[in-house]
Amino acid sequence: MKLILLGPPGSGKGTQAKRIEQTYGIPQLATGDMLRAETTSGSALGRRVKSIMDSGELVSDEILVAMIRDRIAQRDCRDGFVLDGFPRTVPQAEALDRMLAENNSRLDAVLEFVVDEPDLIGRLSGRFTCRNCGASYHELYNRPKVDGVCDMCGSREFDRRPDDQPDAIRTRFAAYRRQTEPLLNYYKKRGILQKINGMADIDNVTREIEAVIAGI
Ligand code: AMP
């Protein structure tokens, strides 16, 4: 099964992609996480993309397409994958179609997370994650049980994404509207776009996704 999760920053794609990975045994391919791993490792690629990512702009199609081409050729993607954060532009979507066609394969569904943008700004600006185990929290909606201590692993060190700051958040939404939203029409025309209510609580979003998957 090959799925794409499409929606603006903070719409819950990452949370749901992790659950899909667990339930259906297909890997989550999160291009934002892959790029952040490059910046943390200090690789040449990481150094090239860090300031672009911090500003909230998109990294070039060339870099992203090469990254996904390598990733989906790996063994664990044999039975499919869930794409989280890719494609984000029409040229990326076209490149993905070509890659899949070369392997006589195609997408099964594109799930559009329908959300209210003003609420997302609040969701993003309070996010933080445990530096040790990656568990995610929010200052207002999901604080650790004991302030300053991770519920999962007990670590006291947390990170905030540099692009979860107000200026970068605005740039990320603008990039979404300008470069990514046209994909909705691209996939609608192909008849594979399915809408999901991204404002429901996390478990209800999961249930809605599972119902859509059962129908494909
Ligand atoms: P995310 O974690 O998905 O919010 O991605 C974080 C940042 O990584 C984005 O704001 C972009 O700078 C970059 N990025 C991730 N995926 C892509 C993509 N498919 N195309 C271009 N840039 C991307």
PDB file of C-alpha atoms and ligand atoms in Angstrom:
ATOM      1  CA  MET A   1       0.000   0.000   0.000  1.00  0.00           C
ATOM      2  CA  LYS A   2       1.353   3.398  -1.022  1.00  0.00           C
ATOM      3  CA  LEU A   3      -0.123   6.414   0.694  1.00  0.00           C
ATOM      4  CA  ILE A   4       0.486  10.138   0.819  1.00  0.00           C
ATOM      5  CA  LEU A   5      -0.548  12.309   3.767  1.00  0.00           C
ATOM      6  CA  LEU A   6      -1.179  15.856   2.602  1.00  0.00           C
ATOM      7  CA  GLY A   7      -1.931  18.843   4.810  1.00  0.00           C
ATOM      8  CA  PRO A   8      -0.479  22.049   6.202  1.00  0.00           C
ATOM      9  CA  PRO A   9       2.185  22.180   8.919  1.00  0.00           C
ATOM     10  CA  GLY A  10       0.853  20.979  12.268  1.00  0.00           C
ATOM     11  CA  SER A  11      -2.142  19.162  10.785  1.00  0.00           C
ATOM     12  CA  GLY A  12      -1.159  15.874  12.435  1.00  0.00           C
ATOM     13  CA  LYS A  13       0.450  14.057   9.500  1.00  0.00           C
ATOM     14  CA  GLY A  14       3.446  12.899  11.511  1.00  0.00           C
ATOM     15  CA  THR A  15       1.373  11.533  14.399  1.00  0.00           C
ATOM     16  CA  GLN A  16      -0.915   9.611  12.064  1.00  0.00           C
ATOM     17  CA  ALA A  17       1.910   8.402   9.804  1.00  0.00           C
ATOM     18  CA  LYS A  18       3.552   6.785  12.861  1.00  0.00           C
ATOM     19  CA  ARG A  19       0.300   5.008  13.693  1.00  0.00           C
ATOM     20  CA  ILE A  20      -0.126   3.807  10.091  1.00  0.00           C
ATOM     21  CA  GLU A  21       3.447   2.501  10.207  1.00  0.00           C
ATOM     22  CA  GLN A  22       2.636   0.486  13.346  1.00  0.00           C
ATOM     23  CA  THR A  23      -0.748  -0.820  12.226  1.00  0.00           C
ATOM     24  CA  TYR A  24       0.006  -1.715   8.605  1.00  0.00           C
ATOM     25  CA  GLY A  25       3.737  -2.440   8.802  1.00  0.00           C
ATOM     26  CA  ILE A  26       4.733   0.048   6.105  1.00  0.00           C
ATOM     27  CA  PRO A  27       7.478   2.623   6.815  1.00  0.00           C
ATOM     28  CA  GLN A  28       6.782   6.299   7.428  1.00  0.00           C
ATOM     29  CA  LEU A  29       8.870   8.344   5.017  1.00  0.00           C
ATOM     30  CA  ALA A  30       9.023  11.777   6.633  1.00  0.00           C
ATOM     31  CA  THR A  31      11.187  14.031   4.499  1.00  0.00           C
ATOM     32  CA  GLY A  32      11.347  16.722   7.229  1.00  0.00           C
ATOM     33  CA  ASP A  33      12.778  14.138   9.669  1.00  0.00           C
ATOM     34  CA  MET A  34      15.254  12.870   7.053  1.00  0.00           C
ATOM     35  CA  LEU A  35      16.466  16.409   6.388  1.00  0.00           C
ATOM     36  CA  ARG A  36      16.702  17.205  10.119  1.00  0.00           C
ATOM     37  CA  ALA A  37      18.829  14.064  10.556  1.00  0.00           C
ATOM     38  CA  GLU A  38      21.177  15.453   7.885  1.00  0.00           C
ATOM     39  CA  THR A  39      21.450  18.828   9.626  1.00  0.00           C
ATOM     40  CA  THR A  40      22.128  17.169  12.996  1.00  0.00           C
ATOM     41  CA  SER A  41      24.814  14.928  11.529  1.00  0.00           C
ATOM     42  CA  GLY A  42      26.477  17.983   9.962  1.00  0.00           C
ATOM     43  CA  SER A  43      26.710  16.311   6.520  1.00  0.00           C
ATOM     44  CA  ALA A  44      27.352  18.411   3.415  1.00  0.00           C
ATOM     45  CA  LEU A  45      23.683  18.095   2.512  1.00  0.00           C
ATOM     46  CA  GLY A  46      22.657  19.085   6.056  1.00  0.00           C
ATOM     47  CA  ARG A  47      24.825  22.211   5.917  1.00  0.00           C
ATOM     48  CA  ARG A  48      23.305  23.124   2.570  1.00  0.00           C
ATOM     49  CA  VAL A  49      19.685  22.888   3.709  1.00  0.00           C
ATOM     50  CA  LYS A  50      19.775  24.093   7.326  1.00  0.00           C
ATOM     51  CA  SER A  51      19.190  27.812   6.789  1.00  0.00           C
ATOM     52  CA  ILE A  52      16.433  27.153   4.231  1.00  0.00           C
ATOM     53  CA  MET A  53      14.637  24.841   6.656  1.00  0.00           C
ATOM     54  CA  ASP A  54      15.022  27.232   9.585  1.00  0.00           C
ATOM     55  CA  SER A  55      13.436  30.012   7.534  1.00  0.00           C
ATOM     56  CA  GLY A  56      10.423  27.834   6.670  1.00  0.00           C
ATOM     57  CA  GLU A  57      11.026  27.827   2.902  1.00  0.00           C
ATOM     58  CA  LEU A  58      11.073  24.622   0.866  1.00  0.00           C
ATOM     59  CA  VAL A  59      14.291  22.816  -0.007  1.00  0.00           C
ATOM     60  CA  SER A  60      14.851  22.286  -3.767  1.00  0.00           C
ATOM     61  CA  ASP A  61      12.894  19.669  -5.690  1.00  0.00           C
ATOM     62  CA  GLU A  62      16.157  18.208  -6.977  1.00  0.00           C
ATOM     63  CA  ILE A  63      17.364  17.350  -3.449  1.00  0.00           C
ATOM     64  CA  LEU A  64      14.016  15.974  -2.324  1.00  0.00           C
ATOM     65  CA  VAL A  65      13.399  13.854  -5.411  1.00  0.00           C
ATOM     66  CA  ALA A  66      16.864  12.285  -5.165  1.00  0.00           C
ATOM     67  CA  MET A  67      16.312  11.575  -1.464  1.00  0.00           C
ATOM     68  CA  ILE A  68      12.955   9.872  -2.007  1.00  0.00           C
ATOM     69  CA  ARG A  69      14.222   7.942  -5.034  1.00  0.00           C
ATOM     70  CA  ASP A  70      16.963   6.391  -2.862  1.00  0.00           C
ATOM     71  CA  ARG A  71      14.648   5.794   0.058  1.00  0.00           C
ATOM     72  CA  ILE A  72      11.844   3.987  -1.792  1.00  0.00           C
ATOM     73  CA  ALA A  73      14.390   1.705  -3.476  1.00  0.00           C
ATOM     74  CA  GLN A  74      15.247   0.228  -0.063  1.00  0.00           C
ATOM     75  CA  ARG A  75      13.990  -3.204   0.939  1.00  0.00           C
ATOM     76  CA  ASP A  76      11.612  -2.074   3.672  1.00  0.00           C
ATOM     77  CA  CYS A  77       9.582  -0.154   1.062  1.00  0.00           C
ATOM     78  CA  ARG A  78       8.887  -3.301  -0.978  1.00  0.00           C
ATOM     79  CA  ASP A  79       5.310  -3.585   0.274  1.00  0.00           C
ATOM     80  CA  GLY A  80       4.638   0.128   0.335  1.00  0.00           C
ATOM     81  CA  PHE A  81       5.108   3.237   2.447  1.00  0.00           C
ATOM     82  CA  VAL A  82       3.356   6.246   3.868  1.00  0.00           C
ATOM     83  CA  LEU A  83       4.755   9.547   2.654  1.00  0.00           C
ATOM     84  CA  ASP A  84       4.652  12.352   5.220  1.00  0.00           C
ATOM     85  CA  GLY A  85       5.797  15.717   3.877  1.00  0.00           C
ATOM     86  CA  PHE A  86       6.450  14.621   0.294  1.00  0.00           C
ATOM     87  CA  PRO A  87       5.485  15.596  -2.364  1.00  0.00           C
ATOM     88  CA  ARG A  88       5.158  19.296  -1.575  1.00  0.00           C
ATOM     89  CA  THR A  89       5.254  20.673  -5.143  1.00  0.00           C
ATOM     90  CA  VAL A  90       3.783  19.633  -8.481  1.00  0.00           C
ATOM     91  CA  PRO A  91       7.242  18.767  -9.943  1.00  0.00           C
ATOM     92  CA  GLN A  92       7.841  16.469  -6.919  1.00  0.00           C
ATOM     93  CA  ALA A  93       4.472  14.768  -7.511  1.00  0.00           C
ATOM     94  CA  GLU A  94       5.276  14.282 -11.194  1.00  0.00           C
ATOM     95  CA  ALA A  95       8.686  12.847 -10.348  1.00  0.00           C
ATOM     96  CA  LEU A  96       7.085  10.445  -7.875  1.00  0.00           C
ATOM     97  CA  ASP A  97       4.601   9.271 -10.494  1.00  0.00           C
ATOM     98  CA  ARG A  98       7.447   8.592 -12.906  1.00  0.00           C
ATOM     99  CA  MET A  99       9.443   6.660 -10.274  1.00  0.00           C
ATOM    100  CA  LEU A 100       6.463   4.482  -9.440  1.00  0.00           C
ATOM    101  CA  ALA A 101       5.572   3.910 -13.088  1.00  0.00           C
ATOM    102  CA  GLU A 102       9.132   2.691 -13.728  1.00  0.00           C
ATOM    103  CA  ASN A 103       8.367  -0.080 -11.226  1.00  0.00           C
ATOM    104  CA  ASN A 104       4.871  -0.754 -12.570  1.00  0.00           C
ATOM    105  CA  SER A 105       3.465   0.655  -9.395  1.00  0.00           C
ATOM    106  CA  ARG A 106       1.162   3.494  -8.392  1.00  0.00           C
ATOM    107  CA  LEU A 107      -0.315   5.345  -5.422  1.00  0.00           C
ATOM    108  CA  ASP A 108      -3.300   3.852  -3.626  1.00  0.00           C
ATOM    109  CA  ALA A 109      -4.599   6.980  -1.919  1.00  0.00           C
ATOM    110  CA  VAL A 110      -3.783  10.546  -0.955  1.00  0.00           C
ATOM    111  CA  LEU A 111      -5.283  11.572   2.386  1.00  0.00           C
ATOM    112  CA  GLU A 112      -5.970  15.284   2.718  1.00  0.00           C
ATOM    113  CA  PHE A 113      -5.992  16.536   6.329  1.00  0.00           C
ATOM    114  CA  VAL A 114      -8.665  19.233   6.402  1.00  0.00           C
ATOM    115  CA  VAL A 115      -7.922  21.703   9.224  1.00  0.00           C
ATOM    116  CA  ASP A 116      -8.541  25.279  10.421  1.00  0.00           C
ATOM    117  CA  GLU A 117      -5.354  27.228   9.899  1.00  0.00           C
ATOM    118  CA  PRO A 118      -5.639  29.650  12.906  1.00  0.00           C
ATOM    119  CA  ASP A 119      -5.770  26.690  15.302  1.00  0.00           C
ATOM    120  CA  LEU A 120      -2.650  25.192  13.765  1.00  0.00           C
ATOM    121  CA  ILE A 121      -0.537  28.226  14.545  1.00  0.00           C
ATOM    122  CA  GLY A 122      -1.257  27.628  18.250  1.00  0.00           C
ATOM    123  CA  ARG A 123      -0.499  23.918  17.901  1.00  0.00           C
ATOM    124  CA  LEU A 124       2.873  24.580  16.268  1.00  0.00           C
ATOM    125  CA  SER A 125       4.103  27.399  18.457  1.00  0.00           C
ATOM    126  CA  GLY A 126       3.826  25.330  21.659  1.00  0.00           C
ATOM    127  CA  ARG A 127       5.402  22.094  20.397  1.00  0.00           C
ATOM    128  CA  PHE A 128       8.458  20.493  21.954  1.00  0.00           C
ATOM    129  CA  THR A 129       9.971  17.008  21.885  1.00  0.00           C
ATOM    130  CA  CYS A 130      12.096  14.904  24.193  1.00  0.00           C
ATOM    131  CA  ARG A 131      15.717  15.060  23.050  1.00  0.00           C
ATOM    132  CA  ASN A 132      16.305  11.466  24.093  1.00  0.00           C
ATOM    133  CA  CYS A 133      13.260   9.500  22.856  1.00  0.00           C
ATOM    134  CA  GLY A 134      11.462  11.950  20.551  1.00  0.00           C
ATOM    135  CA  ALA A 135       8.134  11.908  22.466  1.00  0.00           C
ATOM    136  CA  SER A 136       6.121  15.005  21.537  1.00  0.00           C
ATOM    137  CA  TYR A 137       4.504  17.492  23.891  1.00  0.00           C
ATOM    138  CA  HIS A 138       2.711  20.810  23.833  1.00  0.00           C
ATOM    139  CA  GLU A 139       2.900  23.681  26.314  1.00  0.00           C
ATOM    140  CA  LEU A 140      -0.879  24.016  26.533  1.00  0.00           C
ATOM    141  CA  TYR A 141      -2.477  20.810  25.275  1.00  0.00           C
ATOM    142  CA  ASN A 142      -0.115  18.031  26.219  1.00  0.00           C
ATOM    143  CA  ARG A 143       2.343  18.822  28.995  1.00  0.00           C
ATOM    144  CA  PRO A 144       4.480  16.107  30.602  1.00  0.00           C
ATOM    145  CA  LYS A 145       2.850  14.746  33.801  1.00  0.00           C
ATOM    146  CA  VAL A 146       5.770  16.138  35.821  1.00  0.00           C
ATOM    147  CA  ASP A 147       6.947  19.505  34.535  1.00  0.00           C
ATOM    148  CA  GLY A 148      10.291  19.234  32.773  1.00  0.00           C
ATOM    149  CA  VAL A 149      10.454  15.413  32.838  1.00  0.00           C
ATOM    150  CA  CYS A 150       9.633  13.212  29.832  1.00  0.00           C
ATOM    151  CA  ASP A 151       6.720  10.800  30.606  1.00  0.00           C
ATOM    152  CA  MET A 152       8.246   8.124  28.400  1.00  0.00           C
ATOM    153  CA  CYS A 153      11.928   8.020  29.338  1.00  0.00           C
ATOM    154  CA  GLY A 154      12.457  10.411  32.263  1.00  0.00           C
ATOM    155  CA  SER A 155      14.851  12.645  30.329  1.00  0.00           C
ATOM    156  CA  ARG A 156      14.941  16.332  31.300  1.00  0.00           C
ATOM    157  CA  GLU A 157      16.157  17.603  27.947  1.00  0.00           C
ATOM    158  CA  PHE A 158      13.749  18.863  25.322  1.00  0.00           C
ATOM    159  CA  ASP A 159      14.038  20.420  21.881  1.00  0.00           C
ATOM    160  CA  ARG A 160      12.004  22.914  19.963  1.00  0.00           C
ATOM    161  CA  ARG A 161      12.183  23.061  16.190  1.00  0.00           C
ATOM    162  CA  PRO A 162      13.812  26.302  15.005  1.00  0.00           C
ATOM    163  CA  ASP A 163      11.055  26.569  12.388  1.00  0.00           C
ATOM    164  CA  ASP A 164       8.290  26.491  15.037  1.00  0.00           C
ATOM    165  CA  GLN A 165       8.915  30.227  15.646  1.00  0.00           C
ATOM    166  CA  PRO A 166       6.289  32.774  14.481  1.00  0.00           C
ATOM    167  CA  ASP A 167       8.179  34.106  11.408  1.00  0.00           C
ATOM    168  CA  ALA A 168       9.080  30.662  10.124  1.00  0.00           C
ATOM    169  CA  ILE A 169       5.552  29.373  10.820  1.00  0.00           C
ATOM    170  CA  ARG A 170       4.135  32.156   8.620  1.00  0.00           C
ATOM    171  CA  THR A 171       6.616  31.301   5.859  1.00  0.00           C
ATOM    172  CA  ARG A 172       5.717  27.578   6.092  1.00  0.00           C
ATOM    173  CA  PHE A 173       1.997  28.307   5.695  1.00  0.00           C
ATOM    174  CA  ALA A 174       2.685  30.598   2.762  1.00  0.00           C
ATOM    175  CA  ALA A 175       4.810  27.872   1.127  1.00  0.00           C
ATOM    176  CA  TYR A 176       2.008  25.371   1.728  1.00  0.00           C
ATOM    177  CA  ARG A 177      -0.598  27.580   0.094  1.00  0.00           C
ATOM    178  CA  ARG A 178       1.554  28.578  -2.843  1.00  0.00           C
ATOM    179  CA  GLN A 179       3.434  25.369  -3.619  1.00  0.00           C
ATOM    180  CA  THR A 180       1.637  22.435  -1.992  1.00  0.00           C
ATOM    181  CA  GLU A 181      -2.080  23.211  -2.216  1.00  0.00           C
ATOM    182  CA  PRO A 182      -2.091  22.804  -6.038  1.00  0.00           C
ATOM    183  CA  LEU A 183      -1.443  19.112  -5.370  1.00  0.00           C
ATOM    184  CA  LEU A 184      -4.979  18.725  -4.047  1.00  0.00           C
ATOM    185  CA  ASN A 185      -6.324  19.321  -7.513  1.00  0.00           C
ATOM    186  CA  TYR A 186      -3.591  17.208  -9.087  1.00  0.00           C
ATOM    187  CA  TYR A 187      -4.685  14.141  -7.084  1.00  0.00           C
ATOM    188  CA  LYS A 188      -8.406  14.983  -7.165  1.00  0.00           C
ATOM    189  CA  LYS A 189      -8.308  14.791 -10.960  1.00  0.00           C
ATOM    190  CA  ARG A 190      -6.760  11.341 -10.623  1.00  0.00           C
ATOM    191  CA  GLY A 191      -9.647  10.266  -8.344  1.00  0.00           C
ATOM    192  CA  ILE A 192      -7.403   9.198  -5.439  1.00  0.00           C
ATOM    193  CA  LEU A 193      -7.867  12.146  -3.057  1.00  0.00           C
ATOM    194  CA  GLN A 194      -9.723  11.363   0.194  1.00  0.00           C
ATOM    195  CA  LYS A 195     -10.584  13.995   2.810  1.00  0.00           C
ATOM    196  CA  ILE A 196      -9.929  13.415   6.512  1.00  0.00           C
ATOM    197  CA  ASN A 197     -11.170  15.708   9.301  1.00  0.00           C
ATOM    198  CA  GLY A 198      -7.857  16.730  10.843  1.00  0.00           C
ATOM    199  CA  MET A 199      -9.526  18.750  13.612  1.00  0.00           C
ATOM    200  CA  ALA A 200     -11.009  15.675  15.321  1.00  0.00           C
ATOM    201  CA  ASP A 201      -9.129  14.236  18.293  1.00  0.00           C
ATOM    202  CA  ILE A 202      -6.161  12.015  17.507  1.00  0.00           C
ATOM    203  CA  ASP A 203      -7.948   8.648  17.935  1.00  0.00           C
ATOM    204  CA  ASN A 204     -10.905   9.723  15.805  1.00  0.00           C
ATOM    205  CA  VAL A 205      -8.592  10.854  13.016  1.00  0.00           C
ATOM    206  CA  THR A 206      -6.947   7.413  13.175  1.00  0.00           C
ATOM    207  CA  ARG A 207     -10.334   5.694  12.942  1.00  0.00           C
ATOM    208  CA  GLU A 208     -11.325   7.786   9.937  1.00  0.00           C
ATOM    209  CA  ILE A 209      -8.045   6.923   8.205  1.00  0.00           C
ATOM    210  CA  GLU A 210      -8.496   3.221   8.924  1.00  0.00           C
ATOM    211  CA  ALA A 211     -11.984   3.331   7.403  1.00  0.00           C
ATOM    212  CA  VAL A 212     -10.597   4.955   4.248  1.00  0.00           C
ATOM    213  CA  ILE A 213      -7.799   2.374   4.034  1.00  0.00           C
ATOM    214  CA  ALA A 214     -10.301  -0.466   4.426  1.00  0.00           C
ATOM    215  CA  GLY A 215     -12.075   0.847   1.336  1.00  0.00           C
ATOM    216  CA  ILE A 216      -9.085   0.941  -1.030  1.00  0.00           C
TER     217      ILE A 216
HETATM  218  P1  AMP B   1       8.347  19.074   8.031  1.00  0.00           P
HETATM  219  O1  AMP B   1       9.018  18.366   9.157  1.00  0.00           O
HETATM  220  O2  AMP B   1       7.605  18.158   7.109  1.00  0.00           O
HETATM  221  O3  AMP B   1       7.487  20.226   8.504  1.00  0.00           O
HETATM  222  O4  AMP B   1       9.515  19.709   7.135  1.00  0.00           O
HETATM  223  C1  AMP B   1      10.416  20.646   7.686  1.00  0.00           C
HETATM  224  C2  AMP B   1      11.109  21.409   6.558  1.00  0.00           C
HETATM  225  O5  AMP B   1      11.864  20.510   5.747  1.00  0.00           O
HETATM  226  C3  AMP B   1      10.196  22.147   5.571  1.00  0.00           C
HETATM  227  O6  AMP B   1       9.744  23.406   6.054  1.00  0.00           O
HETATM  228  C4  AMP B   1      11.121  22.272   4.365  1.00  0.00           C
HETATM  229  O7  AMP B   1      12.099  23.282   4.561  1.00  0.00           O
HETATM  230  C5  AMP B   1      11.833  20.925   4.368  1.00  0.00           C
HETATM  231  N1  AMP B   1      11.096  19.899   3.594  1.00  0.00           N
HETATM  232  C6  AMP B   1      10.555  18.742   4.063  1.00  0.00           C
HETATM  233  N2  AMP B   1       9.965  18.062   3.080  1.00  0.00           N
HETATM  234  C7  AMP B   1      10.127  18.801   1.957  1.00  0.00           C
HETATM  235  C8  AMP B   1       9.717  18.641   0.603  1.00  0.00           C
HETATM  236  N3  AMP B   1       9.013  17.566   0.193  1.00  0.00           N
HETATM  237  N4  AMP B   1      10.061  19.614  -0.281  1.00  0.00           N
HETATM  238  C9  AMP B   1      10.783  20.691   0.090  1.00  0.00           C
HETATM  239  N5  AMP B   1      11.187  20.905   1.349  1.00  0.00           N
HETATM  240  C10 AMP B   1      10.857  19.974   2.276  1.00  0.00           C
END
